Amino acid sequence: MEFLNLLVHIFSEYGYLAVFLVLLLCGFGLPVPEDISLVSGGVIAGLGKADPHLMFLVGMAGVLLGDAAVFLIGRVYGVRVLRIPFFAKIVTPERFSKVQDKISKYGNWVTFMARFMPGLRMPIYLTAGTSDRISFYRFVALDFLAAIISVPVWVYLGYFGAHNFETLMTWVHQGQLTVFIILGIAILGFAVFYFIRKKRSAS
């Protein structure tokens, strides 16, 4: 809760720009929980210091641009990215090799699911950038589909719980379950769509 209070204070002072920059840096592995950052943005909207819908758009922009930047760094530098001290501390050769193997086998799914794996998100996006398996446009599309599931949940939880932080923290824990439920529904929908499409093409 103290961390939430700190972010709310900073965001209240500096508004949308602070929210955007923190989320952008989260993409690079800033040790700040992305969900709490989004919730904090929603809180200042709930306190009347920002518009909740614009905050949602700012949240999406910060998340997507941060992720895209990490992906492009991987695309530009390739395996040489492991020589950059900042990334070398986070992405060890062993982790890089394991993620590369997963992406070669399950490229789209690994990239999509990475948004829901905070500790692995940045290494996966960086490694995906070094791989020829996923184009930049496909990466952005997959990242957008994942972000549109989680970002609105966190922002609007913060908005509706802005006046009672204890209740809000309970909602945040429930929100994690909500995100996974929505994710499950989305995956089920994709699976049904894929099955119907495959069946029609076979007939």
PDB file of C-alpha atoms in Angstrom:
ATOM      1  CA  MET A   1       0.000   0.000   0.000  1.00  0.00           C
ATOM      2  CA  GLU A   2       2.909   2.365   0.698  1.00  0.00           C
ATOM      3  CA  PHE A   3       4.135   1.882  -2.857  1.00  0.00           C
ATOM      4  CA  LEU A   4       0.666   2.650  -4.181  1.00  0.00           C
ATOM      5  CA  ASN A   5       0.561   5.841  -2.093  1.00  0.00           C
ATOM      6  CA  LEU A   6       3.971   6.893  -3.436  1.00  0.00           C
ATOM      7  CA  LEU A   7       2.955   6.391  -7.060  1.00  0.00           C
ATOM      8  CA  VAL A   8      -0.363   8.169  -6.533  1.00  0.00           C
ATOM      9  CA  HIS A   9       1.536  11.136  -5.059  1.00  0.00           C
ATOM     10  CA  ILE A  10       3.982  11.271  -7.982  1.00  0.00           C
ATOM     11  CA  PHE A  11       1.271  10.837 -10.601  1.00  0.00           C
ATOM     12  CA  SER A  12      -0.895  13.485  -8.924  1.00  0.00           C
ATOM     13  CA  GLU A  13       1.998  15.932  -9.206  1.00  0.00           C
ATOM     14  CA  TYR A  14       3.074  15.191 -12.769  1.00  0.00           C
ATOM     15  CA  GLY A  15      -0.048  13.668 -14.345  1.00  0.00           C
ATOM     16  CA  TYR A  16      -0.235  11.717 -17.580  1.00  0.00           C
ATOM     17  CA  LEU A  17       3.432  12.219 -18.459  1.00  0.00           C
ATOM     18  CA  ALA A  18       4.605  10.528 -15.246  1.00  0.00           C
ATOM     19  CA  VAL A  19       2.256   7.572 -15.807  1.00  0.00           C
ATOM     20  CA  PHE A  20       3.442   7.221 -19.389  1.00  0.00           C
ATOM     21  CA  LEU A  21       7.148   7.389 -18.511  1.00  0.00           C
ATOM     22  CA  VAL A  22       6.895   4.913 -15.629  1.00  0.00           C
ATOM     23  CA  LEU A  23       5.047   2.409 -17.826  1.00  0.00           C
ATOM     24  CA  LEU A  24       7.547   2.975 -20.633  1.00  0.00           C
ATOM     25  CA  LEU A  25      10.406   2.197 -18.245  1.00  0.00           C
ATOM     26  CA  CYS A  26       8.529  -0.849 -16.929  1.00  0.00           C
ATOM     27  CA  GLY A  27       8.973  -2.261 -20.417  1.00  0.00           C
ATOM     28  CA  PHE A  28      12.735  -2.054 -19.884  1.00  0.00           C
ATOM     29  CA  GLY A  29      12.585  -3.931 -16.602  1.00  0.00           C
ATOM     30  CA  LEU A  30      12.105  -1.053 -14.141  1.00  0.00           C
ATOM     31  CA  PRO A  31      11.424  -2.802 -10.796  1.00  0.00           C
ATOM     32  CA  VAL A  32       7.989  -1.213 -10.461  1.00  0.00           C
ATOM     33  CA  PRO A  33       4.905  -3.452 -10.777  1.00  0.00           C
ATOM     34  CA  GLU A  34       3.115  -2.520 -13.979  1.00  0.00           C
ATOM     35  CA  ASP A  35      -0.296  -3.391 -12.544  1.00  0.00           C
ATOM     36  CA  ILE A  36       0.192  -1.076  -9.526  1.00  0.00           C
ATOM     37  CA  SER A  37       1.360   1.706 -11.860  1.00  0.00           C
ATOM     38  CA  LEU A  38      -1.823   1.349 -13.919  1.00  0.00           C
ATOM     39  CA  VAL A  39      -3.964   1.179 -10.786  1.00  0.00           C
ATOM     40  CA  SER A  40      -2.287   4.355  -9.495  1.00  0.00           C
ATOM     41  CA  GLY A  41      -3.104   6.105 -12.756  1.00  0.00           C
ATOM     42  CA  GLY A  42      -6.712   5.034 -12.309  1.00  0.00           C
ATOM     43  CA  VAL A  43      -6.700   6.334  -8.729  1.00  0.00           C
ATOM     44  CA  ILE A  44      -5.736   9.875  -9.708  1.00  0.00           C
ATOM     45  CA  ALA A  45      -8.516   9.749 -12.297  1.00  0.00           C
ATOM     46  CA  GLY A  46     -10.919   8.647  -9.552  1.00  0.00           C
ATOM     47  CA  LEU A  47      -9.741  11.582  -7.426  1.00  0.00           C
ATOM     48  CA  GLY A  48     -10.699  13.945 -10.231  1.00  0.00           C
ATOM     49  CA  LYS A  49      -7.148  14.790 -11.327  1.00  0.00           C
ATOM     50  CA  ALA A  50      -7.346  13.051 -14.692  1.00  0.00           C
ATOM     51  CA  ASP A  51      -9.840  11.620 -17.135  1.00  0.00           C
ATOM     52  CA  PRO A  52     -10.218   7.836 -16.701  1.00  0.00           C
ATOM     53  CA  HIS A  53     -10.667   7.121 -20.413  1.00  0.00           C
ATOM     54  CA  LEU A  54      -7.664   9.226 -21.375  1.00  0.00           C
ATOM     55  CA  MET A  55      -5.704   7.517 -18.587  1.00  0.00           C
ATOM     56  CA  PHE A  56      -6.587   4.167 -20.152  1.00  0.00           C
ATOM     57  CA  LEU A  57      -5.216   5.383 -23.501  1.00  0.00           C
ATOM     58  CA  VAL A  58      -2.067   6.735 -21.851  1.00  0.00           C
ATOM     59  CA  GLY A  59      -1.653   3.391 -20.092  1.00  0.00           C
ATOM     60  CA  MET A  60      -1.985   1.492 -23.352  1.00  0.00           C
ATOM     61  CA  ALA A  61       0.478   3.822 -25.082  1.00  0.00           C
ATOM     62  CA  GLY A  62       3.094   3.507 -22.321  1.00  0.00           C
ATOM     63  CA  VAL A  63       2.802  -0.274 -22.176  1.00  0.00           C
ATOM     64  CA  LEU A  64       2.868  -0.840 -25.942  1.00  0.00           C
ATOM     65  CA  LEU A  65       5.663   1.627 -26.712  1.00  0.00           C
ATOM     66  CA  GLY A  66       7.845   0.232 -23.932  1.00  0.00           C
ATOM     67  CA  ASP A  67       7.355  -3.308 -25.193  1.00  0.00           C
ATOM     68  CA  ALA A  68       7.889  -2.300 -28.823  1.00  0.00           C
ATOM     69  CA  ALA A  69      11.136  -0.493 -27.952  1.00  0.00           C
ATOM     70  CA  VAL A  70      12.518  -3.596 -26.229  1.00  0.00           C
ATOM     71  CA  PHE A  71      11.509  -5.757 -29.195  1.00  0.00           C
ATOM     72  CA  LEU A  72      13.179  -3.371 -31.667  1.00  0.00           C
ATOM     73  CA  ILE A  73      16.396  -3.304 -29.643  1.00  0.00           C
ATOM     74  CA  GLY A  74      16.463  -7.083 -29.963  1.00  0.00           C
ATOM     75  CA  ARG A  75      15.721  -6.816 -33.689  1.00  0.00           C
ATOM     76  CA  VAL A  76      18.491  -4.252 -34.320  1.00  0.00           C
ATOM     77  CA  TYR A  77      21.229  -5.831 -32.196  1.00  0.00           C
ATOM     78  CA  GLY A  78      20.338  -9.507 -32.507  1.00  0.00           C
ATOM     79  CA  VAL A  79      22.373 -11.782 -30.228  1.00  0.00           C
ATOM     80  CA  ARG A  80      24.829  -8.896 -29.729  1.00  0.00           C
ATOM     81  CA  VAL A  81      22.258  -7.485 -27.313  1.00  0.00           C
ATOM     82  CA  LEU A  82      23.757  -9.817 -24.695  1.00  0.00           C
ATOM     83  CA  ARG A  83      26.914  -7.702 -24.806  1.00  0.00           C
ATOM     84  CA  ILE A  84      25.049  -4.597 -23.643  1.00  0.00           C
ATOM     85  CA  PRO A  85      25.684  -4.448 -19.864  1.00  0.00           C
ATOM     86  CA  PHE A  86      22.144  -3.349 -18.938  1.00  0.00           C
ATOM     87  CA  PHE A  87      20.467  -6.216 -20.778  1.00  0.00           C
ATOM     88  CA  ALA A  88      23.193  -8.738 -19.920  1.00  0.00           C
ATOM     89  CA  LYS A  89      22.293  -8.373 -16.224  1.00  0.00           C
ATOM     90  CA  ILE A  90      18.669  -9.303 -16.907  1.00  0.00           C
ATOM     91  CA  VAL A  91      18.960 -11.722 -19.819  1.00  0.00           C
ATOM     92  CA  THR A  92      21.633 -14.328 -19.129  1.00  0.00           C
ATOM     93  CA  PRO A  93      22.863 -16.521 -22.009  1.00  0.00           C
ATOM     94  CA  GLU A  94      21.087 -19.504 -20.412  1.00  0.00           C
ATOM     95  CA  ARG A  95      17.757 -17.677 -20.141  1.00  0.00           C
ATOM     96  CA  PHE A  96      18.185 -16.273 -23.651  1.00  0.00           C
ATOM     97  CA  SER A  97      18.756 -19.773 -25.035  1.00  0.00           C
ATOM     98  CA  LYS A  98      15.699 -21.208 -23.248  1.00  0.00           C
ATOM     99  CA  VAL A  99      13.415 -18.380 -24.379  1.00  0.00           C
ATOM    100  CA  GLN A 100      14.750 -18.619 -27.934  1.00  0.00           C
ATOM    101  CA  ASP A 101      13.879 -22.316 -27.970  1.00  0.00           C
ATOM    102  CA  LYS A 102      10.319 -21.637 -26.740  1.00  0.00           C
ATOM    103  CA  ILE A 103       9.812 -18.898 -29.315  1.00  0.00           C
ATOM    104  CA  SER A 104      11.026 -21.128 -32.143  1.00  0.00           C
ATOM    105  CA  LYS A 105       8.415 -23.721 -31.122  1.00  0.00           C
ATOM    106  CA  TYR A 106       5.498 -21.594 -29.886  1.00  0.00           C
ATOM    107  CA  GLY A 107       6.314 -18.084 -31.121  1.00  0.00           C
ATOM    108  CA  ASN A 108       2.873 -16.468 -31.137  1.00  0.00           C
ATOM    109  CA  TRP A 109       1.635 -18.015 -27.899  1.00  0.00           C
ATOM    110  CA  VAL A 110       4.815 -17.268 -25.958  1.00  0.00           C
ATOM    111  CA  THR A 111       4.747 -13.649 -27.094  1.00  0.00           C
ATOM    112  CA  PHE A 112       1.076 -13.256 -26.234  1.00  0.00           C
ATOM    113  CA  MET A 113       1.358 -14.891 -22.809  1.00  0.00           C
ATOM    114  CA  ALA A 114       4.488 -12.918 -21.845  1.00  0.00           C
ATOM    115  CA  ARG A 115       2.346  -9.942 -20.800  1.00  0.00           C
ATOM    116  CA  PHE A 116       0.957 -12.065 -17.968  1.00  0.00           C
ATOM    117  CA  MET A 117       4.407 -13.167 -16.762  1.00  0.00           C
ATOM    118  CA  PRO A 118       5.984 -10.039 -15.175  1.00  0.00           C
ATOM    119  CA  GLY A 119       9.421 -11.494 -14.437  1.00  0.00           C
ATOM    120  CA  LEU A 120       9.803 -12.960 -17.913  1.00  0.00           C
ATOM    121  CA  ARG A 121       8.089 -10.295 -20.014  1.00  0.00           C
ATOM    122  CA  MET A 122      11.115  -8.195 -20.915  1.00  0.00           C
ATOM    123  CA  PRO A 123      13.473 -11.140 -21.625  1.00  0.00           C
ATOM    124  CA  ILE A 124      10.821 -12.730 -23.849  1.00  0.00           C
ATOM    125  CA  TYR A 125      10.170  -9.530 -25.816  1.00  0.00           C
ATOM    126  CA  LEU A 126      13.885  -8.863 -26.213  1.00  0.00           C
ATOM    127  CA  THR A 127      14.521 -12.423 -27.386  1.00  0.00           C
ATOM    128  CA  ALA A 128      11.496 -12.316 -29.700  1.00  0.00           C
ATOM    129  CA  GLY A 129      13.084  -9.302 -31.355  1.00  0.00           C
ATOM    130  CA  THR A 130      16.230 -11.304 -32.133  1.00  0.00           C
ATOM    131  CA  SER A 131      14.172 -14.057 -33.751  1.00  0.00           C
ATOM    132  CA  ASP A 132      13.017 -14.119 -37.367  1.00  0.00           C
ATOM    133  CA  ARG A 133       9.950 -16.089 -36.253  1.00  0.00           C
ATOM    134  CA  ILE A 134       7.898 -12.996 -35.348  1.00  0.00           C
ATOM    135  CA  SER A 135       7.620  -9.824 -37.415  1.00  0.00           C
ATOM    136  CA  PHE A 136       7.372  -6.444 -35.704  1.00  0.00           C
ATOM    137  CA  TYR A 137       3.781  -5.957 -36.852  1.00  0.00           C
ATOM    138  CA  ARG A 138       2.741  -9.366 -35.555  1.00  0.00           C
ATOM    139  CA  PHE A 139       4.453  -8.615 -32.247  1.00  0.00           C
ATOM    140  CA  VAL A 140       2.550  -5.324 -31.881  1.00  0.00           C
ATOM    141  CA  ALA A 141      -0.737  -7.061 -32.721  1.00  0.00           C
ATOM    142  CA  LEU A 142      -0.161  -9.833 -30.164  1.00  0.00           C
ATOM    143  CA  ASP A 143       1.003  -7.371 -27.513  1.00  0.00           C
ATOM    144  CA  PHE A 144      -2.045  -5.183 -28.138  1.00  0.00           C
ATOM    145  CA  LEU A 145      -4.421  -8.140 -27.769  1.00  0.00           C
ATOM    146  CA  ALA A 146      -2.779  -9.061 -24.456  1.00  0.00           C
ATOM    147  CA  ALA A 147      -2.670  -5.469 -23.174  1.00  0.00           C
ATOM    148  CA  ILE A 148      -6.321  -4.816 -24.001  1.00  0.00           C
ATOM    149  CA  ILE A 149      -7.170  -7.624 -21.583  1.00  0.00           C
ATOM    150  CA  SER A 150      -5.126  -6.375 -18.628  1.00  0.00           C
ATOM    151  CA  VAL A 151      -4.710  -2.594 -18.901  1.00  0.00           C
ATOM    152  CA  PRO A 152      -8.404  -1.578 -18.634  1.00  0.00           C
ATOM    153  CA  VAL A 153      -8.900  -3.901 -15.648  1.00  0.00           C
ATOM    154  CA  TRP A 154      -6.155  -2.164 -13.644  1.00  0.00           C
ATOM    155  CA  VAL A 155      -6.964   1.406 -14.666  1.00  0.00           C
ATOM    156  CA  TYR A 156     -10.676   1.161 -13.934  1.00  0.00           C
ATOM    157  CA  LEU A 157     -10.106  -0.747 -10.686  1.00  0.00           C
ATOM    158  CA  GLY A 158      -8.042   2.224  -9.547  1.00  0.00           C
ATOM    159  CA  TYR A 159     -10.712   4.641 -10.746  1.00  0.00           C
ATOM    160  CA  PHE A 160     -13.580   2.982  -8.890  1.00  0.00           C
ATOM    161  CA  GLY A 161     -11.557   2.252  -5.751  1.00  0.00           C
ATOM    162  CA  ALA A 162      -9.821   5.616  -5.470  1.00  0.00           C
ATOM    163  CA  HIS A 163     -11.544   6.661  -2.234  1.00  0.00           C
ATOM    164  CA  ASN A 164     -10.867   3.483  -0.242  1.00  0.00           C
ATOM    165  CA  PHE A 165      -7.365   2.060  -0.574  1.00  0.00           C
ATOM    166  CA  GLU A 166      -8.028  -0.950   1.671  1.00  0.00           C
ATOM    167  CA  THR A 167     -10.942  -2.017  -0.492  1.00  0.00           C
ATOM    168  CA  LEU A 168      -8.890  -1.194  -3.573  1.00  0.00           C
ATOM    169  CA  MET A 169      -6.058  -3.522  -2.548  1.00  0.00           C
ATOM    170  CA  THR A 170      -8.616  -6.303  -2.095  1.00  0.00           C
ATOM    171  CA  TRP A 171      -9.895  -5.539  -5.571  1.00  0.00           C
ATOM    172  CA  VAL A 172      -6.342  -5.602  -6.946  1.00  0.00           C
ATOM    173  CA  HIS A 173      -5.856  -9.163  -5.685  1.00  0.00           C
ATOM    174  CA  GLN A 174      -9.243 -10.094  -7.139  1.00  0.00           C
ATOM    175  CA  GLY A 175      -8.319  -8.210 -10.302  1.00  0.00           C
ATOM    176  CA  GLN A 176      -5.452 -10.621 -10.914  1.00  0.00           C
ATOM    177  CA  LEU A 177      -7.995 -13.432 -10.942  1.00  0.00           C
ATOM    178  CA  THR A 178     -10.264 -11.358 -13.197  1.00  0.00           C
ATOM    179  CA  VAL A 179      -7.452 -10.843 -15.698  1.00  0.00           C
ATOM    180  CA  PHE A 180      -6.806 -14.593 -15.849  1.00  0.00           C
ATOM    181  CA  ILE A 181     -10.520 -15.327 -16.251  1.00  0.00           C
ATOM    182  CA  ILE A 182     -10.734 -12.873 -19.161  1.00  0.00           C
ATOM    183  CA  LEU A 183      -7.537 -14.389 -20.551  1.00  0.00           C
ATOM    184  CA  GLY A 184      -9.062 -17.867 -20.316  1.00  0.00           C
ATOM    185  CA  ILE A 185     -12.195 -16.723 -22.139  1.00  0.00           C
ATOM    186  CA  ALA A 186     -10.058 -15.078 -24.836  1.00  0.00           C
ATOM    187  CA  ILE A 187      -7.962 -18.215 -25.323  1.00  0.00           C
ATOM    188  CA  LEU A 188     -11.104 -20.344 -25.476  1.00  0.00           C
ATOM    189  CA  GLY A 189     -12.544 -17.977 -28.067  1.00  0.00           C
ATOM    190  CA  PHE A 190      -9.373 -18.201 -30.166  1.00  0.00           C
ATOM    191  CA  ALA A 191      -9.409 -21.992 -29.886  1.00  0.00           C
ATOM    192  CA  VAL A 192     -13.053 -22.225 -31.011  1.00  0.00           C
ATOM    193  CA  PHE A 193     -12.382 -19.814 -33.896  1.00  0.00           C
ATOM    194  CA  TYR A 194      -9.314 -21.808 -34.973  1.00  0.00           C
ATOM    195  CA  PHE A 195     -11.238 -25.109 -34.765  1.00  0.00           C
ATOM    196  CA  ILE A 196     -14.165 -23.795 -36.842  1.00  0.00           C
ATOM    197  CA  ARG A 197     -11.820 -22.262 -39.407  1.00  0.00           C
ATOM    198  CA  LYS A 198      -9.818 -25.474 -39.700  1.00  0.00           C
ATOM    199  CA  LYS A 199     -12.971 -27.557 -40.041  1.00  0.00           C
ATOM    200  CA  ARG A 200     -14.337 -25.322 -42.798  1.00  0.00           C
ATOM    201  CA  SER A 201     -11.058 -25.396 -44.737  1.00  0.00           C
ATOM    202  CA  ALA A 202     -10.988 -29.194 -44.481  1.00  0.00           C
ATOM    203  CA  SER A 203     -14.529 -29.604 -45.848  1.00  0.00           C
TER     204      SER A 203
END
